[in-house]
XYZ file of C-alpha atoms in Angstrom:
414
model
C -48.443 -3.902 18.149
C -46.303 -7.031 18.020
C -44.885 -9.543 20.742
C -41.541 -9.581 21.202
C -39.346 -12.124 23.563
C -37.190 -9.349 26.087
C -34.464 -11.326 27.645
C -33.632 -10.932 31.242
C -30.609 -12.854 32.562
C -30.841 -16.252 34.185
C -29.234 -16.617 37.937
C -25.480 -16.369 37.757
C -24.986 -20.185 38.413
C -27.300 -21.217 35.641
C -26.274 -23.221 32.750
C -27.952 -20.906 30.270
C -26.098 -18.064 31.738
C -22.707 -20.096 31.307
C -23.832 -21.098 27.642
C -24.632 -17.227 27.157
C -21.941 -15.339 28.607
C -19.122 -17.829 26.975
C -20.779 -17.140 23.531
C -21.218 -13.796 23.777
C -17.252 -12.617 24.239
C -17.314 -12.104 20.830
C -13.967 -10.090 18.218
C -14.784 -6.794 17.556
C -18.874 -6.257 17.865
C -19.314 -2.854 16.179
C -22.937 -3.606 15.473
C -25.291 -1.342 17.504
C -26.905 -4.001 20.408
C -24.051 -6.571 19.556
C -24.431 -8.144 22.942
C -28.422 -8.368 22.267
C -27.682 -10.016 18.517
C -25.337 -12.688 20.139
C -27.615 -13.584 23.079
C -30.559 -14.176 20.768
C -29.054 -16.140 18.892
C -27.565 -18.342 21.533
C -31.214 -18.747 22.645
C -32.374 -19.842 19.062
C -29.157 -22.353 19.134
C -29.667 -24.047 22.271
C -33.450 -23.953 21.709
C -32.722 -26.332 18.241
C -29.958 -28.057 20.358
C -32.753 -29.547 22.921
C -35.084 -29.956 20.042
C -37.402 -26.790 20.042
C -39.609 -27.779 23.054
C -42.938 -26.581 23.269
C -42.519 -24.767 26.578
C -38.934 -22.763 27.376
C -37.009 -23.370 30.329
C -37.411 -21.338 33.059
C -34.848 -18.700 33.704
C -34.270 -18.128 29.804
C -37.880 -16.209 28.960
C -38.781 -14.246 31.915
C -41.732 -11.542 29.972
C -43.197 -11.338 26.663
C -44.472 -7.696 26.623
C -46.131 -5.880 23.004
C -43.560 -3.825 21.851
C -43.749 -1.782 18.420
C -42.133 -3.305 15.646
C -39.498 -0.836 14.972
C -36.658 -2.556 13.385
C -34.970 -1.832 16.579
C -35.991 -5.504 18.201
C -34.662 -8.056 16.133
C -37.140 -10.195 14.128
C -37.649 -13.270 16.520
C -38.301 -15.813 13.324
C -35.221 -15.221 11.946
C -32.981 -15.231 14.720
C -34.843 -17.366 17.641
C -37.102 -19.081 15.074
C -40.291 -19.858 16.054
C -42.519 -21.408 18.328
C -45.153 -23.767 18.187
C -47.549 -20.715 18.188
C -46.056 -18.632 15.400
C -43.202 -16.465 15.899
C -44.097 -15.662 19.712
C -42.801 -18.020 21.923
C -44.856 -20.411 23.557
C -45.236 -20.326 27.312
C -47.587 -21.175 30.208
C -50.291 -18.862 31.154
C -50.953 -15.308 30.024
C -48.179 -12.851 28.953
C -47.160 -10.770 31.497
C -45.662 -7.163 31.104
C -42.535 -6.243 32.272
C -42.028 -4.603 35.716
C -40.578 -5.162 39.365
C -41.737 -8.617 40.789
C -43.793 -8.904 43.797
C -41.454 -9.973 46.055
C -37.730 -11.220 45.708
C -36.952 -14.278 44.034
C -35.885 -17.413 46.094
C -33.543 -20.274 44.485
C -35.371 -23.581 44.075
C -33.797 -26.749 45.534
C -31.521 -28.773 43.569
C -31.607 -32.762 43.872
C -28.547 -33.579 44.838
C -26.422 -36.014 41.938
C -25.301 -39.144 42.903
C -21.520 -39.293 42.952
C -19.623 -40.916 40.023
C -18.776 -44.679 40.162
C -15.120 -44.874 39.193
C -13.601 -46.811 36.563
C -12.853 -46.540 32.415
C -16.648 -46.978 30.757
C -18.519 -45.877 33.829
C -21.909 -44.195 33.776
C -21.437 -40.592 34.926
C -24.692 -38.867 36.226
C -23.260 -35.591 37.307
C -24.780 -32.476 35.937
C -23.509 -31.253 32.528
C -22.925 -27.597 31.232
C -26.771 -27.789 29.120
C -28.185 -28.496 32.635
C -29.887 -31.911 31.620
C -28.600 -34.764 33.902
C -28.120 -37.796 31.612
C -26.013 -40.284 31.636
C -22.865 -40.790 29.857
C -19.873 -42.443 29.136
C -16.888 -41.476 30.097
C -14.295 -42.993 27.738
C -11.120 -44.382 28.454
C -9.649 -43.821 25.264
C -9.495 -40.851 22.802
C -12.800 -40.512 21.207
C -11.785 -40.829 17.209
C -10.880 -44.577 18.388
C -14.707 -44.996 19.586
C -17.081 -43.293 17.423
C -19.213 -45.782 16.490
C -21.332 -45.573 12.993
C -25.120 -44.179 14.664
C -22.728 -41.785 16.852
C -21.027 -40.270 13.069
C -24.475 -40.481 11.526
C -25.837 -38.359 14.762
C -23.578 -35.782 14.007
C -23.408 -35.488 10.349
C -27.095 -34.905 10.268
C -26.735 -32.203 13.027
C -23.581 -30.638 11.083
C -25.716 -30.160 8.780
C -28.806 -29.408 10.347
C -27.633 -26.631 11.978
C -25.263 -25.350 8.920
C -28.744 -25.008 6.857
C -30.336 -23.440 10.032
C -27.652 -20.783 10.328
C -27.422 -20.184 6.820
C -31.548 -19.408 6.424
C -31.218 -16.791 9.705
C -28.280 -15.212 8.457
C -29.402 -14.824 4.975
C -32.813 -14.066 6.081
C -31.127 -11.051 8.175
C -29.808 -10.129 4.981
C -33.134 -9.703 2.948
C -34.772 -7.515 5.682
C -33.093 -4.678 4.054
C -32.731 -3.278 7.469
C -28.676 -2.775 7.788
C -26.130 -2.350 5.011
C -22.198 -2.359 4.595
C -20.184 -3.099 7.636
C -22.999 -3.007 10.288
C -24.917 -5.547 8.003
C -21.811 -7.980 8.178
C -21.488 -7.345 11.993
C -25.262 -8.368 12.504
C -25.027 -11.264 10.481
C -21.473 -12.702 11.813
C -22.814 -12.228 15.513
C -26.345 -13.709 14.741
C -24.581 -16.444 13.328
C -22.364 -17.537 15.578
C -24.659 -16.839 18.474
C -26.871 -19.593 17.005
C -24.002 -22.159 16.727
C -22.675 -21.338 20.357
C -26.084 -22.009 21.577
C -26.381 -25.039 19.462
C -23.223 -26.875 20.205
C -23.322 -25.683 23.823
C -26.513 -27.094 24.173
C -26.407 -30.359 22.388
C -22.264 -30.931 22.874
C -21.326 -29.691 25.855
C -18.250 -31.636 26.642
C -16.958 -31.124 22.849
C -14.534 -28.493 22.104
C -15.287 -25.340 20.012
C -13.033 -22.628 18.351
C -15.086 -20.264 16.466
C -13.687 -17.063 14.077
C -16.395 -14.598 16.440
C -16.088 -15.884 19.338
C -13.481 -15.639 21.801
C -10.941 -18.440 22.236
C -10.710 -20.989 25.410
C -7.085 -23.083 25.599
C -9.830 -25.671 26.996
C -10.696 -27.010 23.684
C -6.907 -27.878 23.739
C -7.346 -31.158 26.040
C -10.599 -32.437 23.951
C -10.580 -35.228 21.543
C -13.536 -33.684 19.442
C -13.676 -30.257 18.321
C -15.901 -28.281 16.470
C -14.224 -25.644 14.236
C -16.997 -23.111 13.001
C -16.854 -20.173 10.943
C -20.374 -18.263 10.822
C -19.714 -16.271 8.161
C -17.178 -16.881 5.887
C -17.149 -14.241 3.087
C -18.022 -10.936 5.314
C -17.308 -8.807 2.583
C -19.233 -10.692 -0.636
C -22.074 -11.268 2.224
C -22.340 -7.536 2.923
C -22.101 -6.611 -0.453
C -25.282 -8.821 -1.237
C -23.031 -11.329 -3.457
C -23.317 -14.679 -3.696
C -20.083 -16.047 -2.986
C -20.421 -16.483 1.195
C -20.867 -19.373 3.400
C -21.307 -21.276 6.490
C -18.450 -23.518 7.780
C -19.433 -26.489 10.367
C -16.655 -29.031 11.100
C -15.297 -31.802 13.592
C -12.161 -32.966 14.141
C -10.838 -36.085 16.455
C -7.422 -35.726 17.514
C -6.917 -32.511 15.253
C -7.673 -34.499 11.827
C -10.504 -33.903 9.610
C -13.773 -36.033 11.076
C -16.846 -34.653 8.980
C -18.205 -31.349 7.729
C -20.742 -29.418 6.273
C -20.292 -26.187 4.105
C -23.916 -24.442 3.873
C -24.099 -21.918 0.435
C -27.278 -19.947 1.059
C -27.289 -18.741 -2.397
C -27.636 -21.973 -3.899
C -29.698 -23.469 -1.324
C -27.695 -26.216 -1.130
C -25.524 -27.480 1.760
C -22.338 -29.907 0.895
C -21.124 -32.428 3.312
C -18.596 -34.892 3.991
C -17.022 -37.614 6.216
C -13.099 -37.749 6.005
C -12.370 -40.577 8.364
C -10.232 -43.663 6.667
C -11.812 -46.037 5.523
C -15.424 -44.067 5.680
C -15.303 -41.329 3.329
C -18.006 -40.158 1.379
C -19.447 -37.009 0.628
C -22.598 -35.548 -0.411
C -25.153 -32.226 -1.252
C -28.535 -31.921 0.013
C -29.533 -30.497 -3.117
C -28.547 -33.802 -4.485
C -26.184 -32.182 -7.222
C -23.305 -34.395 -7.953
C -19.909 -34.025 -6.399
C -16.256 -34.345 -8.716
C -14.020 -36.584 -7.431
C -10.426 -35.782 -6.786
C -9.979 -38.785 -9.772
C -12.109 -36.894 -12.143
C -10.823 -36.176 -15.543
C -9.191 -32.747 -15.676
C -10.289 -30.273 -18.380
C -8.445 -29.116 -21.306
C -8.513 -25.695 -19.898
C -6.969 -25.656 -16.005
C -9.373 -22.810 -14.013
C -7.675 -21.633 -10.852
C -9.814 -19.875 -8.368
C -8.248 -16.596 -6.530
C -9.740 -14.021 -4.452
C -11.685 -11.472 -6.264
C -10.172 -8.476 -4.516
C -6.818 -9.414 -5.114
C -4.655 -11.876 -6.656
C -0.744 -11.703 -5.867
C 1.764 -11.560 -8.840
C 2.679 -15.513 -7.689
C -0.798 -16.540 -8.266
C -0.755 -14.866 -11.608
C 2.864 -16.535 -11.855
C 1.172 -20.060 -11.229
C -1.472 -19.670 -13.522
C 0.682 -18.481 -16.163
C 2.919 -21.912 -15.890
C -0.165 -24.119 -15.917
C -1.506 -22.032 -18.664
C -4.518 -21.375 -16.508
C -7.118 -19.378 -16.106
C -8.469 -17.209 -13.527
C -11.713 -17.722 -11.570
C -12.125 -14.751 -8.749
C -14.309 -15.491 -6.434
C -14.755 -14.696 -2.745
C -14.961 -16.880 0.903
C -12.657 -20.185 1.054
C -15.411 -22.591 1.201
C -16.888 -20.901 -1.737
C -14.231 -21.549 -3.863
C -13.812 -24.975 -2.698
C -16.874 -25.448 -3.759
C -16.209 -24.406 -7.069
C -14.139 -27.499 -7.465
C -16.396 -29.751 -6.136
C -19.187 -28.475 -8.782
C -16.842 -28.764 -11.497
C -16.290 -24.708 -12.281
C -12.559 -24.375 -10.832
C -9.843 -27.347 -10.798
C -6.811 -25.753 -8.590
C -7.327 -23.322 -5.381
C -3.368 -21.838 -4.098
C -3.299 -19.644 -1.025
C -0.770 -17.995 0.856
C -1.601 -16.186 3.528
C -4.169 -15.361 6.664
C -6.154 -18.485 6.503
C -7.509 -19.736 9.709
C -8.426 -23.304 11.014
C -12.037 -22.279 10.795
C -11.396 -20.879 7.023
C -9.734 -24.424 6.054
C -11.118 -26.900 7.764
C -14.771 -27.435 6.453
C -13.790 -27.270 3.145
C -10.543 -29.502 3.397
C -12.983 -32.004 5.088
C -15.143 -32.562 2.670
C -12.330 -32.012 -0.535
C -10.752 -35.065 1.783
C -13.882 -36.948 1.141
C -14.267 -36.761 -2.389
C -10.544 -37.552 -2.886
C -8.770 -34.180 -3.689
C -5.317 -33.240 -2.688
C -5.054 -30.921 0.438
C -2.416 -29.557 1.538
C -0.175 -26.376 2.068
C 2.207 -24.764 -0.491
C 5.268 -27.126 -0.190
C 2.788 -30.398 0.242
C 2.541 -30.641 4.143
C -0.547 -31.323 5.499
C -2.601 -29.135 7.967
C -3.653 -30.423 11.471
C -6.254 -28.994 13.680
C -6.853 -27.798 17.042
C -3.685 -25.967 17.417
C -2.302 -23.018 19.860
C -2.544 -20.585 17.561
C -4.952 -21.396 14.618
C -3.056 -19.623 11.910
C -2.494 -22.236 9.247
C -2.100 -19.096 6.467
C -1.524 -22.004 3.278
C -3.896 -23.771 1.480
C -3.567 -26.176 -1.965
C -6.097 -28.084 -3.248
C -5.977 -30.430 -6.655
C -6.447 -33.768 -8.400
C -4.054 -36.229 -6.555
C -2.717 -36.703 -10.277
C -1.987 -32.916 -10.923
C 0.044 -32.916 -7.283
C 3.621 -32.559 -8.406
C 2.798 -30.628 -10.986
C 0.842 -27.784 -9.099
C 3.951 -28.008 -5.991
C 6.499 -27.177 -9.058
C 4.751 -24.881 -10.428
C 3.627 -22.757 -6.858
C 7.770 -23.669 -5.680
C 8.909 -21.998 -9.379
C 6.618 -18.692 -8.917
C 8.701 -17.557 -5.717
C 5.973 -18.126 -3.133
C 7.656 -20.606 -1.123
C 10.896 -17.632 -0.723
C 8.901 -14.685 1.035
């Protein structure tokens, strides 16, 4: 007999519930207990987000009852992580099992919040969406103008904090053997993104979010800073038990490249980087070392294309740069390739989304590459509809070269 967290749902004007029910409107869950997968790892998320207190709020945790370890209760470790106790989460007095409550539950009094002075750069103490009541600033101009150098440190370090988190519990999901093919790449997309909703929810609750799992809000729209996310990038290789997957964590201001972090559980390594002018740099936690986009090219050009296809105008392209071909799958995979020094050119047409692009572009940005799409425009963020289909990436010195030879194989015409 194990202990296992069962979730019961917070009072409908909590803000866990709104942090759970917005994260939880997820695109196509096919996975048996979808809804369960999502919530859990919303929990774990805003858990990290607060930083993993030893006792849980209340309204979150409402029993921990024994319950057989099955493999139809998901592994708390891997998708909550775990308390200060082991994997059973810590709370006050003894463990209760479930059943009807004595009596019916009344709401406890709120203090009321003070109401907000007025005025650019005022303190603002009303309640926020994470249900801490902190101050904070309200800014009077757009926020890529302001961030200051501790605020871009704060949230590299939890970019990739939380890439690395997602990446262990996902991957982790992966080696319990429990789930193959498609329902194996629905339980790791949803655990995934559950555990960034909770996490950005949590610790950014006035920052925008578009996610590839998660329902979109025109809200994020009218925000400055946005987080672009993609829990899973590489489904297919993931499910497969490749290697060639990752985790995608980025922010924009104003809909340009700010910072990201690109998490490759395979190699244990996550890669990072700050795009903003004039503070770009870029990094891996693994300490390997990143290529510059002023690197000497090799003798040999290697073009990386998708492994399950590759169009006759990518074969076109290679064949005029007398390249060769690198398949491979998941965008940020492949950028990475470049960065490690295994590919030099990545060409793509079509069905790329902002949260397939960004992360990568971010930190290609950093190190000095070329991004752009097919006919040399650049890509901006935070759009209406986040279809950006196109993506180039090369040495700023190959940049003509590779535009001539993608306009020459016909896929600028379609």
């Amino acid at each position: 007999m194990n202990w296992f967290p069962v979730i019961c749902m917070p009072s409908p004007e909590s803000p866990a519930k709104r942090i759970v029910t917005s994260s939880c409107t997820c695109r196509g869950n096919s996975a048996p207990g979808s809804f369960v997968w999502v919530m859990v790892g919303v929990l774990g998320g805003w858990r990290a987000s607060i930083g993993d207190p030893k006792g849980l709020p209340p309204g979150i945790w409402r029993r921990i009852v024994p319950l057989p370890r099955d493999g139809s209760i998901p592994f708390p470790t891997l998708l909550t992580g775990s308390g200060h106790r082991g994997y059973r989460p810590s709370v006050r007095g003894t463990p209760v099992r479930a059943g009807p409550r004595s009596g019916p539950s009344r709401p406890r009094p709120r203090p009321a919040s003070p109401a907000p002075p007025a005025g650019p750069g005022a303190l603002d103490f009303s309640p926020i969406p994470c249900g801490r009541n902190r101050p904070r600033v309200v800014p009077s101009a757009p926020m890529s103008t302001q961030v200051t150098g501790n605020e871009l440190e704060r949230d590299l370090a939890a970019a990739i904090d939380v890439a690395r988190r997602t990446a262990d519990r996902v991957h982790g999901l992966r080696g319990l053997e429990r789930w193959e093919g498609r329902t194996l790449a629905d339980v790791g997309d949803q655990a995934g993104d559950g555990y960034l909703q909770g996490f950005f929810l949590g610790r950014y609750p006035e920052d925008g979010i578009l996610s590839e799992e998660t329902a979109d809000s025109p809200d994020r729209l009218a925000k400055d800073r946005v987080w672009i996310l993609d829990p899973l990038d590489g489904t297919k290789e993931y499910s497969q038990l490749r290697v060639d997957w990752a985790i995608h964590v980025a922010l924009t201001f104003g809909g340009a490249c700010g910072l990201a972090a690109v998490a490759l559980p395979s190699d244990e390594d996550v890669l990072w980087g700050v795009a903003l002018p004039g503070r770009e740099r870029a990094g891996s936690t693994k300490g390997r070392t990143l290529l510059r986009g002023d690197s000497e090219p090799p003798s040999k050009l290697r073009l990386v294309v998708s492994r399950s296809h590759t169009p006759p105008w990518v074969e076109k392209v290679a064949e005029i740069l007398d390249a060769e071909l690198v398949p491979c799958g998941s965008a940020g995979y492949k950028v990475s390739r470049l960065l490690l020094g295994e590919a030099d050119i990545y060409v793509h047409k079509v069905g790329l989304k902002e949260w397939d692009t960004c992360a990568p572009e971010t930190i290609a940005r950093a190190l000095g590459w070329h991004v752009s799409k097919l006919a040399g425009d650049e890509h901006t963020y935070n759009r209406p509809d986040p279809k950006n289909h196109e993506l180039l990436i090369c040495r700023p010195a190959m940049r003509e070269r590779v535009l001539e030879a993608v306009a020459k194989s016909g896929a600028l015409e379609s």
